[in-house]
PDB file of C-alpha atoms (C1' of nucleotides) in Angstrom:
ATOM      1  CA  MET A   1      81.445  48.986 106.427  1.00  0.00           C
ATOM      2  CA  ARG A   2      79.814  45.946 104.873  1.00  0.00           C
ATOM      3  CA  SER A   3      77.684  43.836 107.127  1.00  0.00           C
ATOM      4  CA  PRO A   4      79.481  40.675 108.183  1.00  0.00           C
ATOM      5  CA  GLN A   5      78.866  37.326 106.544  1.00  0.00           C
ATOM      6  CA  HIS A   6      76.828  34.738 108.406  1.00  0.00           C
ATOM      7  CA  PRO A   7      76.135  31.333 106.873  1.00  0.00           C
ATOM      8  CA  ALA A   8      72.510  30.237 106.607  1.00  0.00           C
ATOM      9  CA  THR A   9      71.516  27.613 109.128  1.00  0.00           C
ATOM     10  CA  ASP A  10      71.477  24.858 106.529  1.00  0.00           C
ATOM     11  CA  ASP A  11      74.941  25.825 105.366  1.00  0.00           C
ATOM     12  CA  ILE A  12      76.571  25.332 108.744  1.00  0.00           C
ATOM     13  CA  GLN A  13      79.084  22.517 108.305  1.00  0.00           C
ATOM     14  CA  LEU A  14      80.018  20.129 111.083  1.00  0.00           C
ATOM     15  CA  THR A  15      83.703  20.073 110.185  1.00  0.00           C
ATOM     16  CA  GLU A  16      83.866  23.858 110.302  1.00  0.00           C
ATOM     17  CA  VAL A  17      82.101  24.069 113.637  1.00  0.00           C
ATOM     18  CA  LEU A  18      84.434  21.476 115.129  1.00  0.00           C
ATOM     19  CA  ARG A  19      87.468  23.207 113.718  1.00  0.00           C
ATOM     20  CA  ALA A  20      86.294  26.568 114.978  1.00  0.00           C
ATOM     21  CA  LEU A  21      85.932  25.123 118.474  1.00  0.00           C
ATOM     22  CA  SER A  22      89.217  23.234 118.479  1.00  0.00           C
ATOM     23  CA  ASP A  23      91.119  26.304 119.629  1.00  0.00           C
ATOM     24  CA  PRO A  24      91.439  27.258 123.318  1.00  0.00           C
ATOM     25  CA  VAL A  25      90.822  30.949 122.689  1.00  0.00           C
ATOM     26  CA  ARG A  26      87.643  30.330 120.725  1.00  0.00           C
ATOM     27  CA  LEU A  27      86.464  27.743 123.232  1.00  0.00           C
ATOM     28  CA  GLU A  28      86.926  30.347 125.947  1.00  0.00           C
ATOM     29  CA  ILE A  29      84.894  32.846 123.938  1.00  0.00           C
ATOM     30  CA  LEU A  30      82.207  30.212 123.480  1.00  0.00           C
ATOM     31  CA  GLY A  31      82.040  29.573 127.219  1.00  0.00           C
ATOM     32  CA  ARG A  32      81.695  33.260 127.979  1.00  0.00           C
ATOM     33  CA  LEU A  33      78.984  33.636 125.387  1.00  0.00           C
ATOM     34  CA  ALA A  34      77.076  30.713 126.842  1.00  0.00           C
ATOM     35  CA  ARG A  35      77.357  31.982 130.391  1.00  0.00           C
ATOM     36  CA  GLU A  36      76.694  35.641 129.754  1.00  0.00           C
ATOM     37  CA  GLY A  37      74.353  35.427 126.799  1.00  0.00           C
ATOM     38  CA  HIS A  38      76.256  37.980 124.771  1.00  0.00           C
ATOM     39  CA  LEU A  39      79.401  40.019 124.886  1.00  0.00           C
ATOM     40  CA  TYR A  40      81.073  42.995 123.292  1.00  0.00           C
ATOM     41  CA  CYS A  41      84.357  42.457 121.571  1.00  0.00           C
ATOM     42  CA  PHE A  42      86.091  45.244 123.438  1.00  0.00           C
ATOM     43  CA  GLU A  43      85.359  43.469 126.724  1.00  0.00           C
ATOM     44  CA  LEU A  44      87.428  40.509 125.606  1.00  0.00           C
ATOM     45  CA  GLY A  45      90.158  42.792 124.360  1.00  0.00           C
ATOM     46  CA  ALA A  46      90.525  44.143 127.876  1.00  0.00           C
ATOM     47  CA  GLU A  47      90.863  40.689 129.420  1.00  0.00           C
ATOM     48  CA  MET A  48      92.453  38.240 127.070  1.00  0.00           C
ATOM     49  CA  ASP A  49      95.945  39.633 126.526  1.00  0.00           C
ATOM     50  CA  LEU A  50      95.840  39.097 122.788  1.00  0.00           C
ATOM     51  CA  HIS A  51      96.290  41.678 120.082  1.00  0.00           C
ATOM     52  CA  LYS A  52      92.962  43.075 118.908  1.00  0.00           C
ATOM     53  CA  SER A  53      93.639  41.920 115.366  1.00  0.00           C
ATOM     54  CA  THR A  54      94.188  38.390 116.656  1.00  0.00           C
ATOM     55  CA  LEU A  55      90.833  38.507 118.388  1.00  0.00           C
ATOM     56  CA  SER A  56      89.250  39.912 115.256  1.00  0.00           C
ATOM     57  CA  HIS A  57      90.600  36.872 113.427  1.00  0.00           C
ATOM     58  CA  HIS A  58      88.960  34.551 115.976  1.00  0.00           C
ATOM     59  CA  TYR A  59      85.640  36.412 115.723  1.00  0.00           C
ATOM     60  CA  ARG A  60      85.668  35.889 111.999  1.00  0.00           C
ATOM     61  CA  ILE A  61      86.290  32.160 112.244  1.00  0.00           C
ATOM     62  CA  LEU A  62      83.501  31.717 114.784  1.00  0.00           C
ATOM     63  CA  ARG A  63      81.139  33.806 112.696  1.00  0.00           C
ATOM     64  CA  GLU A  64      81.928  32.141 109.368  1.00  0.00           C
ATOM     65  CA  ALA A  65      81.584  28.700 110.930  1.00  0.00           C
ATOM     66  CA  GLY A  66      78.087  29.686 112.035  1.00  0.00           C
ATOM     67  CA  VAL A  67      78.812  29.563 115.746  1.00  0.00           C
ATOM     68  CA  THR A  68      78.255  33.227 116.525  1.00  0.00           C
ATOM     69  CA  HIS A  69      76.183  36.101 115.306  1.00  0.00           C
ATOM     70  CA  THR A  70      77.688  39.563 115.110  1.00  0.00           C
ATOM     71  CA  SER A  71      75.717  42.771 115.192  1.00  0.00           C
ATOM     72  CA  GLN A  72      76.871  46.337 115.156  1.00  0.00           C
ATOM     73  CA  GLU A  73      75.862  48.719 117.927  1.00  0.00           C
ATOM     74  CA  GLY A  74      77.326  52.120 117.289  1.00  0.00           C
ATOM     75  CA  ARG A  75      81.070  51.586 117.205  1.00  0.00           C
ATOM     76  CA  ARG A  76      80.823  48.426 119.216  1.00  0.00           C
ATOM     77  CA  LYS A  77      80.300  44.888 118.045  1.00  0.00           C
ATOM     78  CA  ARG A  78      78.052  42.525 119.920  1.00  0.00           C
ATOM     79  CA  LEU A  79      78.483  38.756 119.745  1.00  0.00           C
ATOM     80  CA  THR A  80      75.792  36.208 120.485  1.00  0.00           C
ATOM     81  CA  LEU A  81      75.723  32.458 120.257  1.00  0.00           C
ATOM     82  CA  ARG A  82      73.631  30.960 117.438  1.00  0.00           C
ATOM     83  CA  ARG A  83      72.270  28.441 119.868  1.00  0.00           C
ATOM     84  CA  ASP A  84      68.961  27.717 118.168  1.00  0.00           C
ATOM     85  CA  ASP A  85      70.570  27.319 114.766  1.00  0.00           C
ATOM     86  CA  LEU A  86      73.248  25.017 116.111  1.00  0.00           C
ATOM     87  CA  ASP A  87      70.740  22.985 118.098  1.00  0.00           C
ATOM     88  CA  ALA A  88      68.570  22.615 115.028  1.00  0.00           C
ATOM     89  CA  ARG A  89      71.453  21.532 112.867  1.00  0.00           C
ATOM     90  CA  PHE A  90      73.421  19.403 115.352  1.00  0.00           C
ATOM     91  CA  PRO A  91      71.165  18.494 118.282  1.00  0.00           C
ATOM     92  CA  GLY A  92      73.013  18.137 121.557  1.00  0.00           C
ATOM     93  CA  LEU A  93      76.392  19.108 120.182  1.00  0.00           C
ATOM     94  CA  LEU A  94      76.617  22.518 121.747  1.00  0.00           C
ATOM     95  CA  ASP A  95      75.363  21.347 125.130  1.00  0.00           C
ATOM     96  CA  SER A  96      77.866  18.524 125.312  1.00  0.00           C
ATOM     97  CA  ILE A  97      80.726  20.839 124.425  1.00  0.00           C
ATOM     98  CA  LEU A  98      79.599  23.498 126.875  1.00  0.00           C
ATOM     99  CA  ALA A  99      79.318  20.896 129.626  1.00  0.00           C
ATOM    100  CA  ALA A 100      82.987  20.054 129.081  1.00  0.00           C
ATOM    101  CA  VAL A 101      84.359  23.598 128.915  1.00  0.00           C
TER     102      VAL A 101
ATOM    103  CA  MET B   1     107.693  -2.379 117.032  1.00  0.00           C
ATOM    104  CA  ARG B   2     106.685  -0.248 119.981  1.00  0.00           C
ATOM    105  CA  SER B   3     103.060  -0.449 120.995  1.00  0.00           C
ATOM    106  CA  PRO B   4     101.190   2.672 119.970  1.00  0.00           C
ATOM    107  CA  GLN B   5     100.516   5.520 122.370  1.00  0.00           C
ATOM    108  CA  HIS B   6      97.046   5.961 123.745  1.00  0.00           C
ATOM    109  CA  PRO B   7      96.270   8.783 126.161  1.00  0.00           C
ATOM    110  CA  ALA B   8      94.711   7.853 129.495  1.00  0.00           C
ATOM    111  CA  THR B   9      91.026   8.656 129.727  1.00  0.00           C
ATOM    112  CA  ASP B  10      91.644  11.637 132.000  1.00  0.00           C
ATOM    113  CA  ASP B  11      94.206  13.006 129.594  1.00  0.00           C
ATOM    114  CA  ILE B  12      91.836  13.219 126.655  1.00  0.00           C
ATOM    115  CA  GLN B  13      91.574  16.909 125.782  1.00  0.00           C
ATOM    116  CA  LEU B  14      88.459  18.444 124.304  1.00  0.00           C
ATOM    117  CA  THR B  15      90.358  20.662 121.879  1.00  0.00           C
ATOM    118  CA  GLU B  16      92.279  17.680 120.521  1.00  0.00           C
ATOM    119  CA  VAL B  17      89.154  15.592 120.075  1.00  0.00           C
ATOM    120  CA  LEU B  18      87.434  18.423 118.241  1.00  0.00           C
ATOM    121  CA  ARG B  19      90.457  19.028 116.087  1.00  0.00           C
ATOM    122  CA  ALA B  20      90.778  15.343 115.293  1.00  0.00           C
ATOM    123  CA  LEU B  21      87.177  15.250 114.154  1.00  0.00           C
ATOM    124  CA  SER B  22      87.290  18.469 112.142  1.00  0.00           C
ATOM    125  CA  ASP B  23      88.582  16.646 109.066  1.00  0.00           C
ATOM    126  CA  PRO B  24      86.274  14.911 106.553  1.00  0.00           C
ATOM    127  CA  VAL B  25      88.473  11.832 106.237  1.00  0.00           C
ATOM    128  CA  ARG B  26      88.651  11.288 109.974  1.00  0.00           C
ATOM    129  CA  LEU B  27      84.944  11.967 110.370  1.00  0.00           C
ATOM    130  CA  GLU B  28      84.321   9.294 107.761  1.00  0.00           C
ATOM    131  CA  ILE B  29      86.512   6.859 109.692  1.00  0.00           C
ATOM    132  CA  LEU B  30      84.605   7.710 112.846  1.00  0.00           C
ATOM    133  CA  GLY B  31      81.287   6.985 111.172  1.00  0.00           C
ATOM    134  CA  ARG B  32      82.470   3.623 109.904  1.00  0.00           C
ATOM    135  CA  LEU B  33      83.816   2.719 113.318  1.00  0.00           C
ATOM    136  CA  ALA B  34      80.527   3.626 114.946  1.00  0.00           C
ATOM    137  CA  ARG B  35      78.482   1.661 112.435  1.00  0.00           C
ATOM    138  CA  GLU B  36      80.652  -1.414 112.175  1.00  0.00           C
ATOM    139  CA  GLY B  37      82.100  -1.568 115.661  1.00  0.00           C
ATOM    140  CA  HIS B  38      85.675  -1.984 114.465  1.00  0.00           C
ATOM    141  CA  LEU B  39      87.689  -1.987 111.293  1.00  0.00           C
ATOM    142  CA  TYR B  40      91.033  -3.026 109.925  1.00  0.00           C
ATOM    143  CA  CYS B  41      93.213  -0.346 108.420  1.00  0.00           C
ATOM    144  CA  PHE B  42      93.781  -2.253 105.187  1.00  0.00           C
ATOM    145  CA  GLU B  43      90.027  -2.241 104.558  1.00  0.00           C
ATOM    146  CA  LEU B  44      90.043   1.546 104.445  1.00  0.00           C
ATOM    147  CA  GLY B  45      93.129   1.536 102.284  1.00  0.00           C
ATOM    148  CA  ALA B  46      91.199  -0.420  99.677  1.00  0.00           C
ATOM    149  CA  GLU B  47      88.296   1.998  99.643  1.00  0.00           C
ATOM    150  CA  MET B  48      89.388   5.500 100.399  1.00  0.00           C
ATOM    151  CA  ASP B  49      91.695   6.353  97.520  1.00  0.00           C
ATOM    152  CA  LEU B  50      94.305   7.892  99.749  1.00  0.00           C
ATOM    153  CA  HIS B  51      97.920   6.902 100.075  1.00  0.00           C
ATOM    154  CA  LYS B  52      98.488   4.454 102.908  1.00  0.00           C
ATOM    155  CA  SER B  53     100.896   6.839 104.589  1.00  0.00           C
ATOM    156  CA  THR B  54      98.202   9.503 104.555  1.00  0.00           C
ATOM    157  CA  LEU B  55      95.796   7.134 106.245  1.00  0.00           C
ATOM    158  CA  SER B  56      98.464   6.172 108.746  1.00  0.00           C
ATOM    159  CA  HIS B  57      98.775   9.854 109.558  1.00  0.00           C
ATOM    160  CA  HIS B  58      95.017  10.068 110.208  1.00  0.00           C
ATOM    161  CA  TYR B  59      95.079   6.942 112.388  1.00  0.00           C
ATOM    162  CA  ARG B  60      97.747   8.508 114.511  1.00  0.00           C
ATOM    163  CA  ILE B  61      95.817  11.734 115.026  1.00  0.00           C
ATOM    164  CA  LEU B  62      92.667   9.852 116.008  1.00  0.00           C
ATOM    165  CA  ARG B  63      94.629   7.599 118.355  1.00  0.00           C
ATOM    166  CA  GLU B  64      96.650  10.372 120.028  1.00  0.00           C
ATOM    167  CA  ALA B  65      93.512  12.452 120.498  1.00  0.00           C
ATOM    168  CA  GLY B  66      91.988   9.521 122.384  1.00  0.00           C
ATOM    169  CA  VAL B  67      89.248   8.855 119.841  1.00  0.00           C
ATOM    170  CA  THR B  68      90.342   5.396 118.742  1.00  0.00           C
ATOM    171  CA  HIS B  69      92.124   2.395 120.171  1.00  0.00           C
ATOM    172  CA  THR B  70      94.574   0.488 118.017  1.00  0.00           C
ATOM    173  CA  SER B  71      95.523  -3.124 118.560  1.00  0.00           C
ATOM    174  CA  GLN B  72      97.808  -5.339 116.580  1.00  0.00           C
ATOM    175  CA  GLU B  73      96.527  -8.612 115.165  1.00  0.00           C
ATOM    176  CA  GLY B  74      99.262 -10.362 113.344  1.00  0.00           C
ATOM    177  CA  ARG B  75     100.330  -7.971 110.651  1.00  0.00           C
ATOM    178  CA  ARG B  76      97.015  -6.202 110.670  1.00  0.00           C
ATOM    179  CA  LYS B  77      95.908  -3.308 112.781  1.00  0.00           C
ATOM    180  CA  ARG B  78      92.460  -3.178 114.254  1.00  0.00           C
ATOM    181  CA  LEU B  79      90.770   0.115 115.155  1.00  0.00           C
ATOM    182  CA  THR B  80      87.978   0.513 117.658  1.00  0.00           C
ATOM    183  CA  LEU B  81      86.179   3.544 118.982  1.00  0.00           C
ATOM    184  CA  ARG B  82      86.923   4.526 122.597  1.00  0.00           C
ATOM    185  CA  ARG B  83      83.263   5.085 123.125  1.00  0.00           C
ATOM    186  CA  ASP B  84      83.115   4.471 126.882  1.00  0.00           C
ATOM    187  CA  ASP B  85      86.128   6.670 127.541  1.00  0.00           C
ATOM    188  CA  LEU B  86      84.762   9.491 125.412  1.00  0.00           C
ATOM    189  CA  ASP B  87      81.303   9.192 126.960  1.00  0.00           C
ATOM    190  CA  ALA B  88      82.819   9.301 130.432  1.00  0.00           C
ATOM    191  CA  ARG B  89      84.928  12.330 129.645  1.00  0.00           C
ATOM    192  CA  PHE B  90      82.506  14.290 127.413  1.00  0.00           C
ATOM    193  CA  PRO B  91      78.978  12.952 127.914  1.00  0.00           C
ATOM    194  CA  GLY B  92      76.844  13.211 124.824  1.00  0.00           C
ATOM    195  CA  LEU B  93      79.564  14.615 122.589  1.00  0.00           C
ATOM    196  CA  LEU B  94      80.151  11.511 120.513  1.00  0.00           C
ATOM    197  CA  ASP B  95      76.467  10.757 120.072  1.00  0.00           C
ATOM    198  CA  SER B  96      75.700  14.258 118.875  1.00  0.00           C
ATOM    199  CA  ILE B  97      78.549  14.149 116.371  1.00  0.00           C
ATOM    200  CA  LEU B  98      77.604  10.691 115.140  1.00  0.00           C
ATOM    201  CA  ALA B  99      74.008  11.792 114.696  1.00  0.00           C
ATOM    202  CA  ALA B 100      75.231  14.532 112.364  1.00  0.00           C
ATOM    203  CA  VAL B 101      77.652  12.464 110.285  1.00  0.00           C
TER     204      VAL B 101
ATOM    205  C1'  DT C   1     114.323 -18.472 103.331  1.00  0.00           C
ATOM    206  C1'  DG C   2     112.568 -15.193 100.410  1.00  0.00           C
ATOM    207  C1'  DG C   3     108.832 -12.596  98.856  1.00  0.00           C
ATOM    208  C1'  DA C   4     104.371 -10.545  99.641  1.00  0.00           C
ATOM    209  C1'  DA C   5     101.163  -8.015 102.770  1.00  0.00           C
ATOM    210  C1'  DG C   6     100.137  -4.426 106.175  1.00  0.00           C
ATOM    211  C1'  DG C   7     101.705  -0.212 108.305  1.00  0.00           C
ATOM    212  C1'  DT C   8     105.081   3.370 109.923  1.00  0.00           C
ATOM    213  C1'  DT C   9     108.526   6.827 109.220  1.00  0.00           C
ATOM    214  C1'  DT C  10     110.885  10.422 106.930  1.00  0.00           C
ATOM    215  C1'  DG C  11     111.179  14.036 103.681  1.00  0.00           C
ATOM    216  C1'  DA C  12     109.134  17.304 100.603  1.00  0.00           C
ATOM    217  C1'  DC C  13     105.690  20.698  99.461  1.00  0.00           C
ATOM    218  C1'  DA C  14     101.835  23.802  99.109  1.00  0.00           C
ATOM    219  C1'  DA C  15      98.297  25.473 101.970  1.00  0.00           C
ATOM    220  C1'  DC C  16      96.755  27.172 106.008  1.00  0.00           C
ATOM    221  C1'  DC C  17      96.932  29.078 111.015  1.00  0.00           C
ATOM    222  C1'  DA C  18      97.767  32.014 115.168  1.00  0.00           C
ATOM    223  C1'  DT C  19     100.038  35.793 116.254  1.00  0.00           C
ATOM    224  C1'  DC C  20     101.868  40.544 116.029  1.00  0.00           C
ATOM    225  C1'  DC C  21     102.235  45.128 113.981  1.00  0.00           C
ATOM    226  C1'  DA C  22     101.027  49.134 111.258  1.00  0.00           C
ATOM    227  C1'  DA C  23      97.700  51.396 108.737  1.00  0.00           C
ATOM    228  C1'  DC C  24      93.089  52.085 107.896  1.00  0.00           C
ATOM    229  C1'  DT C  25      87.765  52.915 108.554  1.00  0.00           C
ATOM    230  C1'  DA C  26      83.996  54.266 111.157  1.00  0.00           C
ATOM    231  C1'  DT C  27      81.717  56.186 115.138  1.00  0.00           C
ATOM    232  C1'  DC C  28      81.207  58.853 119.185  1.00  0.00           C
ATOM    233  C1'  DG C  29      82.064  62.929 122.547  1.00  0.00           C
ATOM    234  C1'  DG C  30      83.385  67.516 123.253  1.00  0.00           C
TER     235       DG C  30
ATOM    236  C1'  DC D   1      86.476  69.492 113.439  1.00  0.00           C
ATOM    237  C1'  DC D   2      89.490  66.556 116.490  1.00  0.00           C
ATOM    238  C1'  DG D   3      90.940  63.212 119.253  1.00  0.00           C
ATOM    239  C1'  DA D   4      89.688  58.963 121.276  1.00  0.00           C
ATOM    240  C1'  DT D   5      87.392  54.465 120.849  1.00  0.00           C
ATOM    241  C1'  DA D   6      86.249  50.024 118.445  1.00  0.00           C
ATOM    242  C1'  DG D   7      87.396  46.877 114.918  1.00  0.00           C
ATOM    243  C1'  DT D   8      89.100  45.377 110.243  1.00  0.00           C
ATOM    244  C1'  DT D   9      92.602  44.642 106.818  1.00  0.00           C
ATOM    245  C1'  DG D  10      97.076  43.468 104.846  1.00  0.00           C
ATOM    246  C1'  DG D  11     101.644  41.953 105.452  1.00  0.00           C
ATOM    247  C1'  DA D  12     105.163  39.281 107.852  1.00  0.00           C
ATOM    248  C1'  DT D  13     106.543  35.238 110.430  1.00  0.00           C
ATOM    249  C1'  DG D  14     107.100  30.844 112.548  1.00  0.00           C
ATOM    250  C1'  DG D  15     104.562  26.758 113.100  1.00  0.00           C
ATOM    251  C1'  DT D  16     101.178  23.114 111.640  1.00  0.00           C
ATOM    252  C1'  DT D  17      98.483  20.374 108.269  1.00  0.00           C
ATOM    253  C1'  DG D  18      97.164  17.059 104.527  1.00  0.00           C
ATOM    254  C1'  DT D  19      99.029  14.841 100.914  1.00  0.00           C
ATOM    255  C1'  DC D  20     102.277  11.934  98.180  1.00  0.00           C
ATOM    256  C1'  DA D  21     106.416   9.117  97.472  1.00  0.00           C
ATOM    257  C1'  DA D  22     110.170   6.270  98.781  1.00  0.00           C
ATOM    258  C1'  DA D  23     112.308   3.564 102.158  1.00  0.00           C
ATOM    259  C1'  DC D  24     111.793   0.806 105.944  1.00  0.00           C
ATOM    260  C1'  DC D  25     110.080  -2.712 109.496  1.00  0.00           C
ATOM    261  C1'  DT D  26     107.160  -6.866 110.848  1.00  0.00           C
ATOM    262  C1'  DT D  27     104.652 -10.701 110.137  1.00  0.00           C
ATOM    263  C1'  DC D  28     102.913 -14.331 107.493  1.00  0.00           C
ATOM    264  C1'  DC D  29     103.161 -18.034 104.107  1.00  0.00           C
ATOM    265  C1'  DA D  30     104.642 -20.999 100.315  1.00  0.00           C
TER     266       DA D  30
END
DNA sequence: TGGAAGGTTTGACAACCATCCAACTATCGG
DNA sequence: CCGATAGTTGGATGGTTGTCAAACCTTCCA
């Protein structure tokens, strides 16, 4: 299993971040990540009533946009928010979105 | 000619605003609006090398998302940014996006 | 009054998106 | 080693998007 692709901080594009967050499911994931600090994919699978492959698709979009970081822990996958990177690149953006979620 | 549809301030949805601004053309329009205060559609048509119907499509998305206000002046159309409405609904969001454009 | 200017609408089209499903890979527990 | 767990991948599908082009509608002006 190849390690997942994360864009470098400087390569995070505003249009991609905005597009990634313009979906209710991904906005919900973002809110959970912000509140809980991190989460395991299988936790969402148990709650969100979406096929696991659909969720996997959303994880990829968030990751490739630079919003989340994914790390492997055994057979589980752990998501965290790239808060520092996003704040460095687009100051205030994340906070204003999270305040509205 | 029916007057164009603008959502009420309370009806502006975060996902729609983010989606509206996740396109380079519309982000460019936003930047110009923020810098110049207002603009007439035909000015963009002369500069942006896109078919006028394509631009009309972008105007509609910005307007229906609640990002811009459109008013008719003779046969011209004048766009302004709904800055107060957006600030009231999503404090800080517009500023952080404009800072990154 | 007739033509030009400024936009909208409709249709077409290729590209993309969210979703599901089935099959697959990889890891853990017994 | 085997079955269960956790996700990814590829295909299919119905819907949406960005773009152009042609036709249309308003408004102005000469």
